[in-house]
PDB file of C-alpha atoms in Angstrom:
ATOM      1  CA  ILE A  94      22.745 -71.392  13.869  1.00 55.00           C
ATOM      2  CA  GLU A  95      20.760 -70.404  16.933  1.00 56.00           C
ATOM      3  CA  HIS A  96      22.540 -67.050  16.972  1.00 55.00           C
ATOM      4  CA  THR A  97      21.628 -66.489  13.297  1.00 56.00           C
ATOM      5  CA  ASN A  98      17.970 -67.269  13.988  1.00 60.00           C
ATOM      6  CA  ASP A  99      17.965 -64.768  16.869  1.00 61.00           C
ATOM      7  CA  LEU A 100      19.396 -62.087  14.567  1.00 59.00           C
ATOM      8  CA  GLN A 101      16.753 -62.848  11.919  1.00 65.00           C
ATOM      9  CA  LYS A 102      13.957 -62.635  14.509  1.00 65.00           C
ATOM     10  CA  GLN A 103      15.373 -59.371  15.796  1.00 66.00           C
ATOM     11  CA  ASP A 104      15.518 -57.942  12.250  1.00 65.00           C
ATOM     12  CA  GLN A 105      11.935 -59.089  11.638  1.00 68.00           C
ATOM     13  CA  ARG A 106      10.719 -57.413  14.854  1.00 68.00           C
ATOM     14  CA  GLN A 107      12.546 -54.201  13.925  1.00 67.00           C
ATOM     15  CA  ASP A 108      10.959 -54.202  10.459  1.00 67.00           C
ATOM     16  CA  ASP A 109       7.520 -54.771  12.026  1.00 67.00           C
ATOM     17  CA  CYS A 110       8.083 -51.885  14.431  1.00 63.00           C
ATOM     18  CA  GLU A 111       9.165 -49.525  11.660  1.00 68.00           C
ATOM     19  CA  GLU A 112       6.152 -50.525   9.563  1.00 69.00           C
ATOM     20  CA  LYS A 113       3.715 -49.903  12.442  1.00 64.00           C
ATOM     21  CA  SER A 114       5.414 -46.626  13.269  1.00 65.00           C
ATOM     22  CA  THR A 115       5.090 -45.437   9.655  1.00 66.00           C
ATOM     23  CA  GLU A 116       1.431 -46.497   9.548  1.00 66.00           C
ATOM     24  CA  LEU A 117       0.684 -44.739  12.841  1.00 59.00           C
ATOM     25  CA  SER A 118       2.472 -41.584  11.703  1.00 62.00           C
ATOM     26  CA  SER A 119       0.485 -41.600   8.458  1.00 63.00           C
ATOM     27  CA  ARG A 120      -2.823 -41.967  10.345  1.00 61.00           C
ATOM     28  CA  THR A 121      -1.899 -39.196  12.767  1.00 58.00           C
ATOM     29  CA  HIS A 122      -0.976 -36.887   9.887  1.00 56.00           C
ATOM     30  CA  ARG A 123      -4.359 -37.464   8.230  1.00 59.00           C
ATOM     31  CA  LEU A 124      -6.297 -36.869  11.461  1.00 58.00           C
ATOM     32  CA  ARG A 125      -4.437 -33.706  12.404  1.00 62.00           C
ATOM     33  CA  LYS A 126      -6.182 -30.446  11.501  1.00 67.00           C
ATOM     34  CA  PRO A 127      -4.202 -28.145   9.235  1.00 71.00           C
ATOM     35  CA  GLU A 128      -2.301 -25.566  11.236  1.00 78.00           C
ATOM     36  CA  SER A 129      -3.770 -22.103  10.915  1.00 83.00           C
ATOM     37  CA  LYS A 130      -1.237 -19.429  10.131  1.00 86.00           C
ATOM     38  CA  SER A 131      -1.540 -15.896  11.417  1.00 88.00           C
ATOM     39  CA  VAL A 132       0.359 -12.655  11.408  1.00 88.00           C
ATOM     40  CA  SER A 133       0.231  -9.989  14.066  1.00 88.00           C
ATOM     41  CA  PHE A 134       1.686  -6.521  14.414  1.00 87.00           C
ATOM     42  CA  SER A 135       2.665  -4.602  17.506  1.00 92.00           C
ATOM     43  CA  HIS A 136       3.026  -1.056  16.179  1.00 92.00           C
ATOM     44  CA  VAL A 137       2.620   1.199  13.163  1.00 92.00           C
ATOM     45  CA  GLU A 138       5.488   3.337  11.908  1.00 93.00           C
ATOM     46  CA  ILE A 139       4.499   6.580  10.193  1.00 91.00           C
ATOM     47  CA  ARG A 140       6.915   8.586   8.065  1.00 92.00           C
ATOM     48  CA  GLU A 141       6.066  12.139   7.005  1.00 91.00           C
ATOM     49  CA  PHE A 142       7.249  13.220   3.547  1.00 90.00           C
ATOM     50  CA  SER A 143       7.503  16.647   1.984  1.00 89.00           C
ATOM     51  CA  ILE A 144       4.925  17.877  -0.545  1.00 87.00           C
ATOM     52  CA  VAL A 145       6.127  19.130  -3.935  1.00 87.00           C
ATOM     53  CA  VAL A 146       4.570  20.216  -7.232  1.00 86.00           C
ATOM     54  CA  GLY A 147       4.164  16.990  -9.170  1.00 84.00           C
ATOM     55  CA  ASP A 148       3.804  16.081 -12.828  1.00 80.00           C
ATOM     56  CA  HIS A 149       0.596  14.039 -13.084  1.00 81.00           C
ATOM     57  CA  PRO A 150      -0.743  14.652 -16.616  1.00 77.00           C
ATOM     58  CA  MET A 151      -4.428  14.299 -15.674  1.00 78.00           C
ATOM     59  CA  CYS A 152      -4.281  17.162 -13.193  1.00 77.00           C
ATOM     60  CA  MET A 153      -5.362  20.492 -14.655  1.00 76.00           C
ATOM     61  CA  SER A 154      -2.709  22.434 -12.753  1.00 77.00           C
ATOM     62  CA  LEU A 155      -0.629  22.260  -9.598  1.00 84.00           C
ATOM     63  CA  PRO A 156      -0.535  18.505  -9.096  1.00 87.00           C
ATOM     64  CA  LEU A 157       0.782  17.502  -5.665  1.00 88.00           C
ATOM     65  CA  SER A 158       3.299  14.723  -5.114  1.00 88.00           C
ATOM     66  CA  LEU A 159       5.344  13.398  -2.245  1.00 88.00           C
ATOM     67  CA  GLY A 160       8.911  14.642  -2.265  1.00 88.00           C
ATOM     68  CA  TRP A 161      12.027  12.658  -1.382  1.00 90.00           C
ATOM     69  CA  MET A 162      12.667  14.539   1.853  1.00 88.00           C
ATOM     70  CA  HIS A 163      11.122  13.185   5.042  1.00 88.00           C
ATOM     71  CA  CYS A 164      11.258  13.894   8.756  1.00 88.00           C
ATOM     72  CA  GLN A 165      14.285  12.382  10.468  1.00 88.00           C
ATOM     73  CA  GLU A 166      12.194  10.834  13.214  1.00 89.00           C
ATOM     74  CA  ASP A 167       9.413   8.427  12.319  1.00 88.00           C
ATOM     75  CA  ILE A 168       6.299   8.312  14.475  1.00 91.00           C
ATOM     76  CA  MET A 169       5.658   4.947  16.131  1.00 93.00           C
ATOM     77  CA  ILE A 170       2.304   4.175  17.744  1.00 93.00           C
ATOM     78  CA  GLY A 171       0.790   0.977  19.089  1.00 94.00           C
ATOM     79  CA  ILE A 172      -1.436  -0.979  16.729  1.00 93.00           C
ATOM     80  CA  ASP A 173      -4.395  -0.797  19.142  1.00 93.00           C
ATOM     81  CA  LEU A 174      -4.235   3.006  19.338  1.00 93.00           C
ATOM     82  CA  TYR A 175      -3.952   3.186  15.535  1.00 91.00           C
ATOM     83  CA  GLU A 176      -6.971   0.893  15.054  1.00 91.00           C
ATOM     84  CA  ASP A 177      -9.031   2.949  17.540  1.00 91.00           C
ATOM     85  CA  PHE A 178      -8.182   6.107  15.607  1.00 89.00           C
ATOM     86  CA  ARG A 179      -9.132   4.467  12.277  1.00 88.00           C
ATOM     87  CA  ARG A 180     -12.525   3.395  13.655  1.00 90.00           C
ATOM     88  CA  GLN A 181     -13.315   6.971  14.743  1.00 91.00           C
ATOM     89  CA  ARG A 182     -12.639   8.436  11.297  1.00 87.00           C
ATOM     90  CA  PRO A 183     -14.175   6.551   8.349  1.00 83.00           C
ATOM     91  CA  ARG A 184     -12.012   6.116   5.255  1.00 84.00           C
ATOM     92  CA  ARG A 185     -12.357   8.797   2.610  1.00 84.00           C
ATOM     93  CA  SER A 186     -13.175   7.795  -0.941  1.00 84.00           C
ATOM     94  CA  GLY A 187     -14.012   9.218  -4.351  1.00 83.00           C
ATOM     95  CA  SER A 188     -14.625  12.937  -4.405  1.00 82.00           C
ATOM     96  CA  ASN A 189     -13.492  13.268  -0.772  1.00 84.00           C
ATOM     97  CA  LEU A 190      -9.944  12.516  -1.925  1.00 84.00           C
ATOM     98  CA  VAL A 191      -9.886  15.212  -4.624  1.00 86.00           C
ATOM     99  CA  LEU A 192      -8.453  18.607  -3.668  1.00 87.00           C
ATOM    100  CA  SER A 193      -9.549  21.740  -5.481  1.00 87.00           C
ATOM    101  CA  TYR A 194      -7.013  24.007  -7.182  1.00 87.00           C
ATOM    102  CA  PHE A 195      -7.148  26.409  -4.226  1.00 90.00           C
ATOM    103  CA  GLU A 196      -6.755  23.629  -1.654  1.00 91.00           C
ATOM    104  CA  ARG A 197      -3.663  22.328  -3.486  1.00 88.00           C
ATOM    105  CA  LYS A 198      -2.272  25.860  -3.717  1.00 90.00           C
ATOM    106  CA  ASN A 199      -2.833  26.405   0.024  1.00 90.00           C
ATOM    107  CA  ARG A 200      -1.111  23.107   0.857  1.00 89.00           C
ATOM    108  CA  LEU A 201       1.913  24.121  -1.196  1.00 88.00           C
ATOM    109  CA  ARG A 202       1.999  27.457   0.602  1.00 89.00           C
ATOM    110  CA  GLU A 203       1.290  26.255   4.161  1.00 88.00           C
ATOM    111  CA  VAL A 204       2.795  22.756   4.280  1.00 85.00           C
ATOM    112  CA  ALA A 205       5.557  22.930   1.676  1.00 85.00           C
ATOM    113  CA  GLY A 206       6.412  26.528   2.508  1.00 87.00           C
ATOM    114  CA  LEU A 207       6.434  27.740  -1.106  1.00 86.00           C
ATOM    115  CA  THR A 208       5.984  31.414  -1.858  1.00 89.00           C
ATOM    116  CA  GLU A 209       3.355  32.738  -4.261  1.00 89.00           C
ATOM    117  CA  ALA A 210       6.128  33.396  -6.832  1.00 90.00           C
ATOM    118  CA  GLU A 211       7.479  29.813  -6.519  1.00 88.00           C
ATOM    119  CA  ILE A 212       3.986  28.385  -6.946  1.00 87.00           C
ATOM    120  CA  PHE A 213       3.394  30.596  -9.992  1.00 87.00           C
ATOM    121  CA  CYS A 214       6.702  29.486 -11.598  1.00 87.00           C
ATOM    122  CA  ALA A 215       6.017  25.808 -10.833  1.00 86.00           C
ATOM    123  CA  GLU A 216       2.521  26.035 -12.291  1.00 85.00           C
ATOM    124  CA  ARG A 217       3.782  27.784 -15.433  1.00 86.00           C
ATOM    125  CA  SER A 218       6.479  25.166 -15.896  1.00 85.00           C
ATOM    126  CA  PHE A 219       3.955  22.350 -15.390  1.00 83.00           C
ATOM    127  CA  LEU A 220       1.523  23.821 -17.938  1.00 82.00           C
ATOM    128  CA  ARG A 221       4.330  24.449 -20.438  1.00 84.00           C
ATOM    129  CA  ASN A 222       5.487  20.827 -20.163  1.00 81.00           C
ATOM    130  CA  LYS A 223       1.931  19.578 -20.411  1.00 78.00           C
ATOM    131  CA  ARG A 224       1.358  21.609 -23.598  1.00 78.00           C
ATOM    132  CA  ARG A 225       4.671  20.385 -25.015  1.00 80.00           C
ATOM    133  CA  ASP A 226       3.742  16.756 -24.290  1.00 75.00           C
ATOM    134  CA  GLY A 227       0.395  17.222 -26.091  1.00 71.00           C
ATOM    135  CA  HIS A 228      -1.959  16.781 -23.122  1.00 58.00           C
ATOM    136  CA  CYS A 229      -5.382  18.383 -23.348  1.00 52.00           C
ATOM    137  CA  LEU A 230      -5.600  21.663 -21.470  1.00 47.00           C
ATOM    138  CA  ARG A 231      -8.623  23.259 -19.916  1.00 49.00           C
ATOM    139  CA  PRO A 232      -8.843  25.789 -17.106  1.00 49.00           C
ATOM    140  CA  PRO A 233      -9.111  24.485 -13.545  1.00 49.00           C
ATOM    141  CA  PRO A 234     -12.754  24.021 -12.547  1.00 47.00           C
ATOM    142  CA  PRO A 235     -14.196  26.108  -9.736  1.00 48.00           C
ATOM    143  CA  SER A 236     -14.164  24.326  -6.373  1.00 47.00           C
ATOM    144  CA  GLY A 237     -16.762  21.542  -6.207  1.00 47.00           C
ATOM    145  CA  VAL A 238     -17.567  21.490  -9.954  1.00 39.00           C
ATOM    146  CA  VAL A 239     -16.994  18.238 -11.852  1.00 42.00           C
ATOM    147  CA  PHE A 240     -16.826  18.150 -15.656  1.00 38.00           C
ATOM    148  CA  ALA A 241     -18.142  15.117 -17.533  1.00 39.00           C
ATOM    149  CA  ASP A 242     -15.507  13.457 -19.671  1.00 39.00           C
ATOM    150  CA  HIS A 243     -17.156  13.064 -23.112  1.00 36.00           C
ATOM    151  CA  ARG A 244     -14.063  11.455 -24.637  1.00 35.00           C
ATOM    152  CA  LYS A 245     -15.058   8.096 -23.100  1.00 39.00           C
ATOM    153  CA  ASN A 246     -18.191   7.863 -25.285  1.00 39.00           C
ATOM    154  CA  ARG A 247     -16.430   8.926 -28.491  1.00 38.00           C
ATOM    155  CA  SER A 248     -15.814   6.044 -30.942  1.00 41.00           C
ATOM    156  CA  ASN A 249     -12.448   5.969 -32.746  1.00 39.00           C
TER     157      ASN A 249
END
C-alpha cells in the first residue's frame, strides 16, 4: 500500500511539473517579440540578350524585343557595387524610356548587327502583318514629337 501511495504521489508531482512547464512556456511565448524575417543578397547576376525586331502592335514601326540568344558568360557583380552604380544614375521613366524610330533603327544596326536591307525587310514584314491584323497605321513621328491619342475620349 505504501508503495502504491508513493507511485500516486510521484504521478501527481509529474503532472504538476508538466502543468507548470506548459504554463511557463505559454507565458514565454506571449512575451517573446515576433521574429523579424529578412532577406539579403550578395551579388547581382546580369545576362545580356540579343536585340531583334519585335511584334508589339502599338509600335508604329521597328519595335525592338529581346531575342532568345544571350552571352554565354553572365556578369556577376557585388550587390554593394551595383547599389552604388544605381544611386549615381537615377531611374529613367516615361518619355525617357521611349526610343525614336531612328534610335531603334541604329540599335538594330549597331547592337544587333543587322544590315540596312535586313532592317528594311523586317520593317516591311512588320507593317504588312500589322495591316493584316487590322491595327491602325500612321507614319512614325519625327524624333521628340508625341501625338495625342483622341481615341480615348471617343464614346462607343
